Amino acid sequence: MAKPTIKAVLLSPQREPGVKPLLVVGPSLGTSTVLWTEAAALLGDEYDVIGWDLPGHGISPAATEGFSVAELADAVVELVDSVSPGAAFHYAGVSLGGATGLQLGIKHGDRLRSLSVQCSGAKLGTPEGWLERAETVRAQGTPVMIQGSAQRWFAPGFMDRRPETSSRLLHSLRDAERFSYAFCCEALAAFDVRGQLGGITVPTQALAGVEDTVAPPSFAEEVAEGINAGGGSAVAVALDGVAHLAPAEAPAAVAGLMRTFMKENGR
């Protein structure tokens, strides 16, 4: 196990660093920073938005060995330090990117101004399911996941309404490096921070899609309840007509919720 290497994409206008607050956004398994393009554009006048790609996805190099979700969180902090050493930042992440956000809250809470955990949870799926998926993708490649992912990722009717967006996201999955994808699955198999939520003190919002079968609204509620039980401050919000990729499915709603939360609750 080793901290993986991840690369970043600037999703807001180029300007002098530090003038605007920093917002770092993280991806779902099989996607890339494309997931955040529209929501980031809506926030880019007020925040410096940096998106990162999972190992072997987007512009990040392939992983050569396994890693944990906690090590992904370490890699995000290292990435931020390469851009703006020691900077505090807002963080938002989807699914595996949201799980990474929870690990940031647990391990690097002093660096966070706010945390937005989207379409995610303190535990996702079962270890058996993730390990089986890892084995399948290692053998057959990521294209084998496209049909099932299309059904899980998007609420009914979205692919017909927004064919370009859904196609770009599914192309990200097709182009992901198979072994890195499998390592991500194995990281999720071992991920379970339900007992550590009470240690998160950064203001947190947990967003969920009502149509999400992977991380339903009950997962967001569990995250918020666990943080609040430890004396932290968290709120859960469910989005109608949204499945597993909220920033792509409902960019205006997600950007609006994030903007309000960062301004009113961020530190």
Short mmCIF file of C-alpha atoms in Angstrom, two decimals:
data_model
loop_
_atom_site.label_atom_id
_atom_site.label_comp_id
_atom_site.label_asym_id
_atom_site.label_seq_id
_atom_site.Cartn_x
_atom_site.Cartn_y
_atom_site.Cartn_z
CA MET A 1 0.00 0.00 0.00
CA ALA A 2 1.30 3.43 -0.89
CA LYS A 3 0.02 6.94 -1.34
CA PRO A 4 -1.01 7.20 -5.01
CA THR A 5 -0.10 10.00 -7.40
CA ILE A 6 -2.98 12.18 -8.53
CA LYS A 7 -3.10 15.14 -10.90
CA ALA A 8 -5.26 18.25 -10.86
CA VAL A 9 -7.21 20.29 -13.40
CA LEU A 10 -8.07 23.97 -12.90
CA LEU A 11 -11.83 24.25 -13.44
CA SER A 12 -12.15 28.00 -12.82
CA PRO A 13 -10.63 31.00 -14.60
CA GLN A 14 -6.85 31.43 -14.41
CA ARG A 15 -5.91 34.15 -11.89
CA GLU A 16 -3.44 34.89 -9.13
CA PRO A 17 -3.63 32.14 -6.47
CA GLY A 18 -5.02 33.11 -3.10
CA VAL A 19 -7.29 35.92 -4.28
CA LYS A 20 -10.35 33.66 -4.12
CA PRO A 21 -11.04 30.85 -1.60
CA LEU A 22 -9.85 27.43 -2.76
CA LEU A 23 -12.39 24.69 -3.52
CA VAL A 24 -11.12 21.19 -4.30
CA VAL A 25 -13.54 18.75 -5.95
CA GLY A 26 -13.22 14.98 -6.19
CA PRO A 27 -14.58 12.35 -8.61
CA SER A 28 -16.66 9.22 -8.50
CA LEU A 29 -15.10 5.90 -9.48
CA GLY A 30 -14.90 5.62 -13.27
CA THR A 31 -15.33 9.35 -13.90
CA SER A 32 -12.96 12.28 -14.21
CA THR A 33 -13.00 16.02 -13.58
CA VAL A 34 -15.61 16.14 -16.40
CA LEU A 35 -18.07 15.28 -13.61
CA TRP A 36 -17.57 18.77 -12.16
CA THR A 37 -17.28 20.90 -15.32
CA GLU A 38 -20.71 22.55 -15.18
CA ALA A 39 -21.00 22.97 -11.41
CA ALA A 40 -17.46 24.37 -11.25
CA ALA A 41 -18.28 26.90 -13.97
CA LEU A 42 -21.14 28.17 -11.80
CA LEU A 43 -18.80 28.57 -8.81
CA GLY A 44 -15.68 29.70 -10.65
CA ASP A 45 -16.23 33.45 -10.25
CA GLU A 46 -16.20 33.13 -6.47
CA TYR A 47 -13.79 30.22 -5.89
CA ASP A 48 -10.58 28.83 -7.33
CA VAL A 49 -11.88 25.36 -8.25
CA ILE A 50 -9.39 22.52 -8.64
CA GLY A 51 -10.54 19.05 -9.64
CA TRP A 52 -8.46 15.91 -9.16
CA ASP A 53 -8.57 12.60 -11.01
CA LEU A 54 -8.37 9.15 -9.46
CA PRO A 55 -5.29 7.06 -10.30
CA GLY A 56 -5.52 5.80 -13.88
CA HIS A 57 -8.48 8.10 -14.61
CA GLY A 58 -8.43 11.38 -16.55
CA ILE A 59 -4.94 12.86 -16.40
CA SER A 60 -3.71 10.98 -13.30
CA PRO A 61 -1.08 8.28 -13.89
CA ALA A 62 -1.94 4.63 -13.38
CA ALA A 63 -1.39 3.12 -9.95
CA THR A 64 1.22 0.38 -9.66
CA GLU A 65 0.09 -0.92 -6.27
CA GLY A 66 -2.87 -0.82 -3.94
CA PHE A 67 -3.86 2.13 -1.78
CA SER A 68 -6.46 2.99 0.84
CA VAL A 69 -9.06 5.75 0.84
CA ALA A 70 -7.07 7.37 3.65
CA GLU A 71 -4.02 7.41 1.37
CA LEU A 72 -6.12 9.08 -1.33
CA ALA A 73 -6.92 11.78 1.24
CA ASP A 74 -3.20 12.17 1.97
CA ALA A 75 -2.61 12.54 -1.77
CA VAL A 76 -5.22 15.31 -1.98
CA VAL A 77 -3.46 17.27 0.78
CA GLU A 78 -0.13 16.77 -0.98
CA LEU A 79 -1.71 18.02 -4.21
CA VAL A 80 -3.05 21.14 -2.51
CA ASP A 81 0.36 21.77 -0.95
CA SER A 82 1.97 21.59 -4.40
CA VAL A 83 -0.32 24.42 -5.52
CA SER A 84 -0.67 26.45 -2.33
CA PRO A 85 1.44 25.14 0.57
CA GLY A 86 -0.47 24.84 3.84
CA ALA A 87 -3.65 26.39 2.41
CA ALA A 88 -7.02 25.71 3.99
CA PHE A 89 -9.64 24.68 1.44
CA HIS A 90 -13.27 23.77 0.91
CA TYR A 91 -13.74 20.21 -0.30
CA ALA A 92 -16.53 18.47 -2.20
CA GLY A 93 -16.45 14.92 -3.52
CA VAL A 94 -18.77 12.38 -5.12
CA SER A 95 -18.94 8.69 -4.16
CA LEU A 96 -15.29 7.58 -3.81
CA GLY A 97 -14.38 11.28 -3.90
CA GLY A 98 -16.88 11.81 -1.07
CA ALA A 99 -15.40 8.91 0.91
CA THR A 100 -12.04 10.65 0.44
CA GLY A 101 -13.67 13.78 1.85
CA LEU A 102 -14.73 11.92 4.99
CA GLN A 103 -11.14 10.72 5.43
CA LEU A 104 -9.96 14.31 4.98
CA GLY A 105 -12.37 15.34 7.74
CA ILE A 106 -11.11 12.59 10.03
CA LYS A 107 -7.39 12.94 9.37
CA HIS A 108 -6.85 16.45 7.99
CA GLY A 109 -9.77 18.41 9.43
CA ASP A 110 -7.52 21.33 10.31
CA ARG A 111 -7.00 21.96 6.59
CA LEU A 112 -10.71 22.07 5.68
CA ARG A 113 -12.98 25.11 5.63
CA SER A 114 -16.06 23.02 4.79
CA LEU A 115 -16.89 19.55 3.54
CA SER A 116 -19.54 18.48 1.01
CA VAL A 117 -19.99 14.70 0.80
CA GLN A 118 -22.10 13.86 -2.24
CA CYS A 119 -23.72 10.57 -3.29
CA SER A 120 -21.51 8.78 -0.81
CA GLY A 121 -21.45 7.28 2.66
CA ALA A 122 -19.31 6.07 5.54
CA LYS A 123 -19.42 2.59 3.98
CA LEU A 124 -20.34 1.80 0.37
CA GLY A 125 -21.42 -1.59 -0.91
CA THR A 126 -19.94 -4.82 0.43
CA PRO A 127 -16.32 -5.99 0.45
CA GLU A 128 -17.35 -9.06 -1.54
CA GLY A 129 -19.07 -6.98 -4.20
CA TRP A 130 -16.10 -4.64 -4.64
CA LEU A 131 -13.56 -7.46 -4.76
CA GLU A 132 -15.64 -9.29 -7.35
CA ARG A 133 -15.83 -6.11 -9.46
CA ALA A 134 -12.06 -5.64 -9.15
CA GLU A 135 -11.48 -9.17 -10.42
CA THR A 136 -13.92 -8.69 -13.32
CA VAL A 137 -12.35 -5.40 -14.46
CA ARG A 138 -8.81 -6.73 -14.18
CA ALA A 139 -9.79 -9.58 -16.48
CA GLN A 140 -12.09 -7.79 -18.94
CA GLY A 141 -11.32 -4.06 -18.71
CA THR A 142 -13.53 -1.12 -17.77
CA PRO A 143 -15.84 -1.27 -20.82
CA VAL A 144 -17.53 -4.25 -19.15
CA MET A 145 -18.84 -1.79 -16.52
CA ILE A 146 -20.46 0.69 -18.93
CA GLN A 147 -23.98 -0.74 -19.14
CA GLY A 148 -24.40 -1.24 -15.40
CA SER A 149 -22.80 2.10 -14.56
CA ALA A 150 -25.13 3.94 -16.94
CA GLN A 151 -28.08 2.48 -15.05
CA ARG A 152 -26.63 3.33 -11.61
CA TRP A 153 -25.18 6.75 -12.40
CA PHE A 154 -28.12 8.56 -13.96
CA ALA A 155 -31.74 9.07 -12.98
CA PRO A 156 -34.33 7.83 -15.50
CA GLY A 157 -34.50 10.07 -18.56
CA PHE A 158 -31.20 11.90 -17.96
CA MET A 159 -29.29 10.19 -20.77
CA ASP A 160 -32.02 11.18 -23.23
CA ARG A 161 -32.13 14.77 -21.98
CA ARG A 162 -28.36 15.25 -21.72
CA PRO A 163 -26.71 12.82 -24.15
CA GLU A 164 -23.48 14.82 -24.43
CA THR A 165 -22.87 14.95 -20.67
CA SER A 166 -23.70 11.29 -20.10
CA SER A 167 -21.55 10.26 -23.08
CA ARG A 168 -18.51 12.18 -21.81
CA LEU A 169 -18.82 10.55 -18.40
CA LEU A 170 -19.19 7.05 -19.84
CA HIS A 171 -16.16 7.72 -22.05
CA SER A 172 -14.21 8.53 -18.87
CA LEU A 173 -15.14 5.08 -17.59
CA ARG A 174 -14.21 3.40 -20.87
CA ASP A 175 -10.82 5.14 -20.87
CA ALA A 176 -9.95 4.39 -17.23
CA GLU A 177 -6.96 2.10 -16.76
CA ARG A 178 -8.25 -1.30 -15.66
CA PHE A 179 -5.76 -2.07 -12.89
CA SER A 180 -6.13 1.36 -11.30
CA TYR A 181 -9.92 0.97 -11.38
CA ALA A 182 -9.50 -2.40 -9.65
CA PHE A 183 -7.26 -0.84 -6.98
CA CYS A 184 -10.01 1.75 -6.36
CA CYS A 185 -12.52 -1.07 -5.91
CA GLU A 186 -10.23 -2.72 -3.37
CA ALA A 187 -9.87 0.58 -1.50
CA LEU A 188 -13.67 0.81 -1.30
CA ALA A 189 -13.88 -2.81 -0.13
CA ALA A 190 -11.80 -1.88 2.91
CA PHE A 191 -13.49 1.48 3.55
CA ASP A 192 -15.70 1.79 6.62
CA VAL A 193 -15.52 4.93 8.78
CA ARG A 194 -18.92 4.62 10.45
CA GLY A 195 -17.22 4.48 13.83
CA GLN A 196 -15.07 7.56 13.14
CA LEU A 197 -17.70 10.08 12.01
CA GLY A 198 -17.85 11.63 15.48
CA GLY A 199 -14.28 12.82 15.02
CA ILE A 200 -15.20 15.13 12.13
CA THR A 201 -15.45 18.73 13.33
CA VAL A 202 -15.47 20.59 10.00
CA PRO A 203 -18.94 21.86 8.95
CA THR A 204 -20.32 19.17 6.64
CA GLN A 205 -23.17 18.85 4.17
CA ALA A 206 -24.16 15.40 2.90
CA LEU A 207 -26.03 15.50 -0.41
CA ALA A 208 -27.87 12.50 -1.82
CA GLY A 209 -29.94 11.74 -4.89
CA VAL A 210 -33.41 10.40 -4.22
CA GLU A 211 -32.92 8.03 -7.19
CA ASP A 212 -29.47 6.83 -6.05
CA THR A 213 -29.38 3.07 -5.44
CA VAL A 214 -25.65 3.06 -4.62
CA ALA A 215 -25.69 5.72 -1.86
CA PRO A 216 -29.34 6.49 -1.06
CA PRO A 217 -30.44 9.39 1.16
CA SER A 218 -30.22 7.13 4.23
CA PHE A 219 -26.43 7.10 3.75
CA ALA A 220 -26.29 10.90 3.84
CA GLU A 221 -28.47 10.91 6.94
CA GLU A 222 -26.15 8.38 8.61
CA VAL A 223 -23.14 10.61 7.87
CA ALA A 224 -24.85 13.72 9.26
CA GLU A 225 -26.12 11.91 12.35
CA GLY A 226 -22.70 10.41 13.07
CA ILE A 227 -20.97 13.78 12.83
CA ASN A 228 -23.61 15.55 14.92
CA ALA A 229 -23.46 12.82 17.57
CA GLY A 230 -19.78 13.64 18.08
CA GLY A 231 -20.50 17.33 18.58
CA GLY A 232 -19.83 18.38 14.99
CA SER A 233 -22.19 20.21 12.65
CA ALA A 234 -23.67 18.42 9.64
CA VAL A 235 -26.81 18.51 7.52
CA ALA A 236 -28.23 16.00 5.04
CA VAL A 237 -30.07 17.09 1.88
CA ALA A 238 -31.89 14.87 -0.65
CA LEU A 239 -32.17 15.97 -4.29
CA ASP A 240 -35.22 14.93 -6.30
CA GLY A 241 -34.65 13.50 -9.77
CA VAL A 242 -30.97 12.80 -9.10
CA ALA A 243 -29.17 9.46 -8.94
CA HIS A 244 -25.44 8.91 -8.29
CA LEU A 245 -23.67 11.81 -10.08
CA ALA A 246 -25.30 14.89 -8.59
CA PRO A 247 -22.91 17.61 -9.91
CA ALA A 248 -23.46 16.43 -13.49
CA GLU A 249 -27.17 15.65 -13.17
CA ALA A 250 -28.15 18.83 -11.30
CA PRO A 251 -25.23 21.28 -11.54
CA ALA A 252 -27.23 24.41 -10.72
CA ALA A 253 -28.87 22.86 -7.64
CA VAL A 254 -25.59 21.39 -6.39
CA ALA A 255 -23.62 24.60 -6.99
CA GLY A 256 -26.34 26.60 -5.23
CA LEU A 257 -26.38 24.32 -2.18
CA MET A 258 -22.60 24.33 -2.02
CA ARG A 259 -22.33 28.11 -2.38
CA THR A 260 -24.83 28.75 0.40
CA PHE A 261 -23.22 26.19 2.68
CA MET A 262 -19.67 27.44 2.12
CA LYS A 263 -20.66 31.06 2.74
CA GLU A 264 -22.88 30.42 5.77
CA ASN A 265 -21.05 27.55 7.47
CA GLY A 266 -17.48 27.52 6.15
CA ARG A 267 -14.68 28.46 8.49
#
